[in-house]
Amino acid sequence: KKHSVYIMTPLFVAIAVICGISNGYHYFNRPASYDHQCNVMDYGAKGDGKTNDSAAIQKAINDCYGKGSSAQVLLPESKTFLVGPLNLKGSCDNCAFTISKDTTLLVSNDRSKW
């Protein structure tokens, strides 16, 4: 039973993140480009799958969504980002949280982070 809890926790978090993103962003209506792009690597994310990148990704979200409109938080290609809770709330029109090709958003099982 304990093993199934660790498997289900990331699933529930992934569903919550997807629901939060889909609330204000629709893939088929996305603009051709954004006025502001915030690459999480520029905010200190490592993308190595071992370092907790939550703080760097949250800084990118806060900065980018703080622009108010036409902004994209970008997780670049071929990286693995280890994360805990992220807050995607904000009032930003036409904003996106983009997970690029071959990129993994790995949810931490460390209960102390939640």
Tab-separated table of N, CA and C in Angstrom:
chain	number	residue	atom	x	y	z
A	1	LYS	N	0.824	-1.199	0.000
A	1	LYS	CA	0.000	0.000	0.000
A	1	LYS	C	0.864	1.257	0.000
A	2	LYS	N	1.952	1.254	0.760
A	2	LYS	CA	2.809	2.430	0.840
A	2	LYS	C	3.378	2.775	-0.540
A	3	HIS	N	3.758	1.743	-1.300
A	3	HIS	CA	4.314	1.964	-2.638
A	3	HIS	C	3.311	2.651	-3.557
A	4	SER	N	2.062	2.274	-3.475
A	4	SER	CA	1.046	2.873	-4.345
A	4	SER	C	0.827	4.348	-4.030
A	5	VAL	N	1.036	4.754	-2.769
A	5	VAL	CA	0.902	6.165	-2.402
A	5	VAL	C	1.943	6.989	-3.147
A	6	TYR	N	3.181	6.500	-3.222
A	6	TYR	CA	4.247	7.230	-3.903
A	6	TYR	C	4.016	7.317	-5.408
A	7	ILE	N	3.357	6.326	-5.956
A	7	ILE	CA	3.044	6.355	-7.386
A	7	ILE	C	1.891	7.315	-7.654
A	8	MET	N	0.879	7.306	-6.803
A	8	MET	CA	-0.309	8.125	-7.036
A	8	MET	C	-0.087	9.608	-6.752
A	9	THR	N	0.778	9.944	-5.787
A	9	THR	CA	1.000	11.347	-5.448
A	9	THR	C	1.450	12.153	-6.666
A	10	PRO	N	2.482	11.703	-7.407
A	10	PRO	CA	2.862	12.473	-8.601
A	10	PRO	C	1.744	12.553	-9.638
A	11	LEU	N	0.929	11.505	-9.733
A	11	LEU	CA	-0.179	11.518	-10.681
A	11	LEU	C	-1.176	12.616	-10.313
A	12	PHE	N	-1.537	12.716	-9.045
A	12	PHE	CA	-2.478	13.748	-8.611
A	12	PHE	C	-1.897	15.143	-8.815
A	13	VAL	N	-0.615	15.305	-8.546
A	13	VAL	CA	0.035	16.604	-8.736
A	13	VAL	C	0.040	16.960	-10.219
A	14	ALA	N	0.350	16.003	-11.061
A	14	ALA	CA	0.358	16.256	-12.503
A	14	ALA	C	-1.024	16.670	-12.988
A	15	ILE	N	-2.055	16.009	-12.504
A	15	ILE	CA	-3.422	16.366	-12.887
A	15	ILE	C	-3.741	17.778	-12.419
A	16	ALA	N	-3.348	18.128	-11.194
A	16	ALA	CA	-3.611	19.464	-10.663
A	16	ALA	C	-2.889	20.531	-11.480
A	17	VAL	N	-1.639	20.259	-11.870
A	17	VAL	CA	-0.878	21.214	-12.676
A	17	VAL	C	-1.525	21.386	-14.036
A	18	ILE	N	-1.914	20.280	-14.652
A	18	ILE	CA	-2.550	20.357	-15.972
A	18	ILE	C	-3.862	21.124	-15.890
A	19	CYS	N	-4.654	20.874	-14.864
A	19	CYS	CA	-5.914	21.605	-14.698
A	19	CYS	C	-5.658	23.086	-14.488
A	20	GLY	N	-4.641	23.419	-13.725
A	20	GLY	CA	-4.304	24.824	-13.486
A	20	GLY	C	-3.849	25.516	-14.755
A	21	ILE	N	-3.084	24.815	-15.561
A	21	ILE	CA	-2.601	25.395	-16.811
A	21	ILE	C	-3.751	25.542	-17.801
A	22	SER	N	-4.577	24.514	-17.903
A	22	SER	CA	-5.633	24.541	-18.909
A	22	SER	C	-6.707	25.585	-18.597
A	23	ASN	N	-6.758	26.026	-17.349
A	23	ASN	CA	-7.756	27.010	-16.960
A	23	ASN	C	-7.619	28.306	-17.754
A	24	GLY	N	-6.399	28.746	-18.028
A	24	GLY	CA	-6.218	30.020	-18.707
A	24	GLY	C	-5.446	29.921	-20.003
A	25	TYR	N	-5.117	28.725	-20.436
A	25	TYR	CA	-4.283	28.570	-21.616
A	25	TYR	C	-4.812	27.429	-22.467
A	26	HIS	N	-5.010	27.683	-23.719
A	26	HIS	CA	-5.512	26.664	-24.625
A	26	HIS	C	-4.530	26.500	-25.775
A	27	TYR	N	-4.018	25.293	-25.930
A	27	TYR	CA	-2.964	25.003	-26.892
A	27	TYR	C	-3.290	25.497	-28.298
A	28	PHE	N	-4.489	25.273	-28.760
A	28	PHE	CA	-4.830	25.593	-30.139
A	28	PHE	C	-5.049	27.086	-30.381
A	29	ASN	N	-5.164	27.870	-29.319
A	29	ASN	CA	-5.343	29.309	-29.471
A	29	ASN	C	-4.083	30.088	-29.116
A	30	ARG	N	-2.966	29.398	-28.991
A	30	ARG	CA	-1.753	30.087	-28.569
A	30	ARG	C	-1.253	31.038	-29.651
A	31	PRO	N	-0.630	32.139	-29.221
A	31	PRO	CA	-0.098	33.082	-30.202
A	31	PRO	C	1.146	32.524	-30.880
A	32	ALA	N	1.495	33.076	-32.032
A	32	ALA	CA	2.681	32.636	-32.764
A	32	ALA	C	3.947	32.921	-31.965
A	33	SER	N	3.940	33.989	-31.197
A	33	SER	CA	5.071	34.318	-30.339
A	33	SER	C	4.556	35.081	-29.118
A	34	TYR	N	5.415	35.227	-28.144
A	34	TYR	CA	5.062	35.921	-26.917
A	34	TYR	C	5.933	37.168	-26.776
A	35	ASP	N	5.393	38.195	-26.146
A	35	ASP	CA	6.169	39.408	-25.916
A	35	ASP	C	7.278	39.170	-24.904
A	36	HIS	N	7.047	38.239	-23.974
A	36	HIS	CA	8.023	37.939	-22.925
A	36	HIS	C	8.212	36.439	-22.838
A	37	GLN	N	9.474	36.000	-22.809
A	37	GLN	CA	9.756	34.580	-22.614
A	37	GLN	C	10.722	34.446	-21.445
A	38	CYS	N	10.382	33.580	-20.519
A	38	CYS	CA	11.198	33.366	-19.329
A	38	CYS	C	11.684	31.924	-19.325
A	39	ASN	N	12.911	31.715	-19.777
A	39	ASN	CA	13.523	30.390	-19.784
A	39	ASN	C	13.983	30.100	-18.362
A	40	VAL	N	13.531	28.995	-17.790
A	40	VAL	CA	13.836	28.691	-16.393
A	40	VAL	C	15.332	28.538	-16.134
A	41	MET	N	16.106	28.226	-17.161
A	41	MET	CA	17.555	28.106	-17.007
A	41	MET	C	18.173	29.463	-16.654
A	42	ASP	N	17.573	30.535	-17.153
A	42	ASP	CA	18.052	31.884	-16.854
A	42	ASP	C	17.767	32.291	-15.413
A	43	TYR	N	16.946	31.520	-14.717
A	43	TYR	CA	16.580	31.808	-13.330
A	43	TYR	C	17.271	30.852	-12.357
A	44	GLY	N	18.209	30.062	-12.872
A	44	GLY	CA	19.014	29.185	-12.026
A	44	GLY	C	18.643	27.725	-12.014
A	45	ALA	N	17.667	27.302	-12.805
A	45	ALA	CA	17.311	25.881	-12.867
A	45	ALA	C	18.469	25.099	-13.486
A	46	LYS	N	18.677	23.886	-13.004
A	46	LYS	CA	19.753	23.026	-13.520
A	46	LYS	C	19.230	22.040	-14.569
A	47	GLY	N	18.048	21.484	-14.335
A	47	GLY	CA	17.485	20.540	-15.292
A	47	GLY	C	18.218	19.220	-15.349
A	48	ASP	N	18.901	18.847	-14.241
A	48	ASP	CA	19.674	17.609	-14.224
A	48	ASP	C	18.926	16.426	-13.603
A	49	GLY	N	17.707	16.671	-13.107
A	49	GLY	CA	16.915	15.614	-12.506
A	49	GLY	C	17.305	15.279	-11.081
A	50	LYS	N	18.354	15.926	-10.559
A	50	LYS	CA	18.820	15.673	-9.197
A	50	LYS	C	18.651	16.906	-8.308
A	51	THR	N	18.842	18.075	-8.891
A	51	THR	CA	18.719	19.336	-8.167
A	51	THR	C	17.257	19.748	-8.112
A	52	ASN	N	16.794	20.185	-6.943
A	52	ASN	CA	15.421	20.666	-6.840
A	52	ASN	C	15.344	22.038	-7.517
A	53	ASP	N	14.630	22.096	-8.623
A	53	ASP	CA	14.519	23.314	-9.430
A	53	ASP	C	13.281	24.144	-9.101
A	54	SER	N	12.563	23.794	-8.047
A	54	SER	CA	11.313	24.489	-7.712
A	54	SER	C	11.484	25.989	-7.561
A	55	ALA	N	12.494	26.423	-6.809
A	55	ALA	CA	12.676	27.863	-6.547
A	55	ALA	C	12.962	28.622	-7.845
A	56	ALA	N	13.810	28.076	-8.692
A	56	ALA	CA	14.150	28.742	-9.947
A	56	ALA	C	12.942	28.812	-10.881
A	57	ILE	N	12.187	27.728	-10.968
A	57	ILE	CA	11.000	27.714	-11.827
A	57	ILE	C	9.941	28.666	-11.283
A	58	GLN	N	9.779	28.712	-9.956
A	58	GLN	CA	8.805	29.627	-9.368
A	58	GLN	C	9.199	31.081	-9.622
A	59	LYS	N	10.503	31.393	-9.578
A	59	LYS	CA	10.969	32.758	-9.891
A	59	LYS	C	10.608	33.117	-11.328
A	60	ALA	N	10.809	32.172	-12.247
A	60	ALA	CA	10.471	32.414	-13.657
A	60	ALA	C	8.970	32.626	-13.822
A	61	ILE	N	8.168	31.815	-13.143
A	61	ILE	CA	6.707	31.959	-13.208
A	61	ILE	C	6.289	33.329	-12.692
A	62	ASN	N	6.789	33.692	-11.518
A	62	ASN	CA	6.411	34.972	-10.909
A	62	ASN	C	6.812	36.153	-11.791
A	63	ASP	N	8.019	36.101	-12.330
A	63	ASP	CA	8.496	37.188	-13.185
A	63	ASP	C	7.700	37.266	-14.484
A	64	CYS	N	7.538	36.129	-15.117
A	64	CYS	CA	6.873	36.091	-16.417
A	64	CYS	C	5.391	36.428	-16.313
A	65	TYR	N	4.698	35.806	-15.375
A	65	TYR	CA	3.276	36.070	-15.218
A	65	TYR	C	3.033	37.481	-14.687
A	66	GLY	N	4.047	38.057	-14.041
A	66	GLY	CA	3.953	39.426	-13.555
A	66	GLY	C	3.962	40.461	-14.672
A	67	LYS	N	4.294	40.036	-15.864
A	67	LYS	CA	4.293	40.942	-17.025
A	67	LYS	C	2.872	41.334	-17.413
A	68	GLY	N	1.905	40.527	-17.030
A	68	GLY	CA	0.497	40.860	-17.247
A	68	GLY	C	-0.131	40.291	-18.498
A	69	SER	N	0.653	40.120	-19.564
A	69	SER	CA	0.088	39.535	-20.781
A	69	SER	C	1.186	39.035	-21.701
A	70	SER	N	0.812	38.130	-22.576
A	70	SER	CA	1.679	37.586	-23.615
A	70	SER	C	3.051	37.173	-23.088
A	71	ALA	N	3.046	36.198	-22.169
A	71	ALA	CA	4.291	35.732	-21.571
A	71	ALA	C	4.338	34.206	-21.566
A	72	GLN	N	5.545	33.681	-21.697
A	72	GLN	CA	5.727	32.235	-21.733
A	72	GLN	C	6.842	31.827	-20.777
A	73	VAL	N	6.529	30.904	-19.859
A	73	VAL	CA	7.540	30.264	-19.029
A	73	VAL	C	7.973	29.029	-19.812
A	74	LEU	N	9.266	28.913	-20.073
A	74	LEU	CA	9.764	27.843	-20.931
A	74	LEU	C	10.682	26.901	-20.172
A	75	LEU	N	10.353	25.614	-20.214
A	75	LEU	CA	11.249	24.559	-19.754
A	75	LEU	C	11.869	23.985	-21.020
A	76	PRO	N	13.172	24.232	-21.253
A	76	PRO	CA	13.801	23.889	-22.538
A	76	PRO	C	13.924	22.384	-22.787
A	77	GLU	N	14.235	22.061	-24.028
A	77	GLU	CA	14.308	20.672	-24.502
A	77	GLU	C	15.353	19.829	-23.778
A	78	SER	N	15.025	18.547	-23.688
A	78	SER	CA	15.952	17.509	-23.239
A	78	SER	C	16.510	17.728	-21.837
A	79	LYS	N	15.670	18.169	-20.935
A	79	LYS	CA	16.061	18.381	-19.545
A	79	LYS	C	15.087	17.633	-18.641
A	80	THR	N	15.496	17.383	-17.397
A	80	THR	CA	14.623	16.806	-16.388
A	80	THR	C	14.646	17.746	-15.193
A	81	PHE	N	13.480	18.294	-14.860
A	81	PHE	CA	13.361	19.256	-13.776
A	81	PHE	C	12.686	18.597	-12.581
A	82	LEU	N	13.415	18.509	-11.468
A	82	LEU	CA	12.875	17.977	-10.225
A	82	LEU	C	12.173	19.118	-9.499
A	83	VAL	N	10.897	18.921	-9.184
A	83	VAL	CA	10.112	19.997	-8.572
A	83	VAL	C	9.275	19.507	-7.408
A	84	GLY	N	8.935	20.479	-6.550
A	84	GLY	CA	7.937	20.307	-5.514
A	84	GLY	C	6.738	21.136	-5.951
A	85	PRO	N	6.006	21.702	-5.011
A	85	PRO	CA	4.829	22.504	-5.363
A	85	PRO	C	5.207	23.762	-6.149
A	86	LEU	N	4.408	24.069	-7.148
A	86	LEU	CA	4.563	25.295	-7.935
A	86	LEU	C	3.230	26.024	-7.947
A	87	ASN	N	3.271	27.346	-7.887
A	87	ASN	CA	2.053	28.148	-7.895
A	87	ASN	C	1.917	28.841	-9.245
A	88	LEU	N	0.920	28.436	-10.005
A	88	LEU	CA	0.685	29.010	-11.337
A	88	LEU	C	-0.420	30.049	-11.338
A	89	LYS	N	-0.808	30.504	-10.169
A	89	LYS	CA	-1.881	31.493	-10.083
A	89	LYS	C	-1.363	32.867	-10.481
A	90	GLY	N	-2.228	33.641	-11.042
A	90	GLY	CA	-1.882	35.002	-11.435
A	90	GLY	C	-2.862	35.488	-12.473
A	91	SER	N	-2.845	36.775	-12.698
A	91	SER	CA	-3.731	37.319	-13.724
A	91	SER	C	-2.875	37.738	-14.910
A	92	CYS	N	-2.689	36.811	-15.798
A	92	CYS	CA	-1.850	37.035	-16.968
A	92	CYS	C	-2.618	36.548	-18.195
A	93	ASP	N	-2.958	37.451	-19.081
A	93	ASP	CA	-3.673	37.094	-20.306
A	93	ASP	C	-2.697	36.557	-21.340
A	94	ASN	N	-3.084	35.470	-21.990
A	94	ASN	CA	-2.269	34.876	-23.043
A	94	ASN	C	-0.918	34.418	-22.535
A	95	CYS	N	-0.899	33.796	-21.353
A	95	CYS	CA	0.344	33.306	-20.772
A	95	CYS	C	0.386	31.783	-20.850
A	96	ALA	N	1.601	31.251	-20.926
A	96	ALA	CA	1.765	29.808	-21.092
A	96	ALA	C	2.886	29.276	-20.210
A	97	PHE	N	2.735	28.031	-19.809
A	97	PHE	CA	3.774	27.278	-19.113
A	97	PHE	C	4.107	26.134	-20.063
A	98	THR	N	5.245	26.225	-20.740
A	98	THR	CA	5.569	25.303	-21.823
A	98	THR	C	6.646	24.306	-21.428
A	99	ILE	N	6.306	23.026	-21.524
A	99	ILE	CA	7.254	21.944	-21.289
A	99	ILE	C	7.674	21.455	-22.679
A	100	SER	N	8.917	21.709	-23.040
A	100	SER	CA	9.404	21.411	-24.387
A	100	SER	C	9.576	19.915	-24.643
A	101	LYS	N	9.850	19.603	-25.897
A	101	LYS	CA	10.046	18.234	-26.367
A	101	LYS	C	11.162	17.550	-25.573
A	102	ASP	N	10.938	16.294	-25.230
A	102	ASP	CA	11.909	15.473	-24.505
A	102	ASP	C	12.294	16.046	-23.146
A	103	THR	N	11.401	16.811	-22.547
A	103	THR	CA	11.631	17.384	-21.222
A	103	THR	C	10.694	16.710	-20.232
A	104	THR	N	11.207	16.473	-19.029
A	104	THR	CA	10.434	15.809	-17.984
A	104	THR	C	10.284	16.738	-16.792
A	105	LEU	N	9.080	16.829	-16.278
A	105	LEU	CA	8.797	17.532	-15.037
A	105	LEU	C	8.624	16.432	-13.992
A	106	LEU	N	9.664	16.219	-13.186
A	106	LEU	CA	9.717	15.125	-12.227
A	106	LEU	C	9.274	15.632	-10.861
A	107	VAL	N	8.187	15.092	-10.347
A	107	VAL	CA	7.622	15.535	-9.077
A	107	VAL	C	8.309	14.784	-7.925
A	108	SER	N	8.826	15.552	-6.971
A	108	SER	CA	9.533	14.987	-5.824
A	108	SER	C	8.605	14.189	-4.928
A	109	ASN	N	9.101	13.059	-4.421
A	109	ASN	CA	8.366	12.270	-3.436
A	109	ASN	C	8.731	12.685	-2.014
A	110	ASP	N	9.572	13.686	-1.849
A	110	ASP	CA	9.986	14.160	-0.537
A	110	ASP	C	8.820	14.885	0.132
A	111	ARG	N	8.200	14.237	1.099
A	111	ARG	CA	7.017	14.767	1.760
A	111	ARG	C	7.272	16.100	2.471
A	112	SER	N	8.506	16.355	2.880
A	112	SER	CA	8.809	17.605	3.582
A	112	SER	C	8.691	18.815	2.659
A	113	LYS	N	8.725	18.602	1.365
A	113	LYS	CA	8.596	19.696	0.394
A	113	LYS	C	7.139	20.099	0.171
A	114	TRP	N	6.215	19.251	0.607
A	114	TRP	CA	4.798	19.496	0.392
A	114	TRP	C	4.183	20.015	1.657
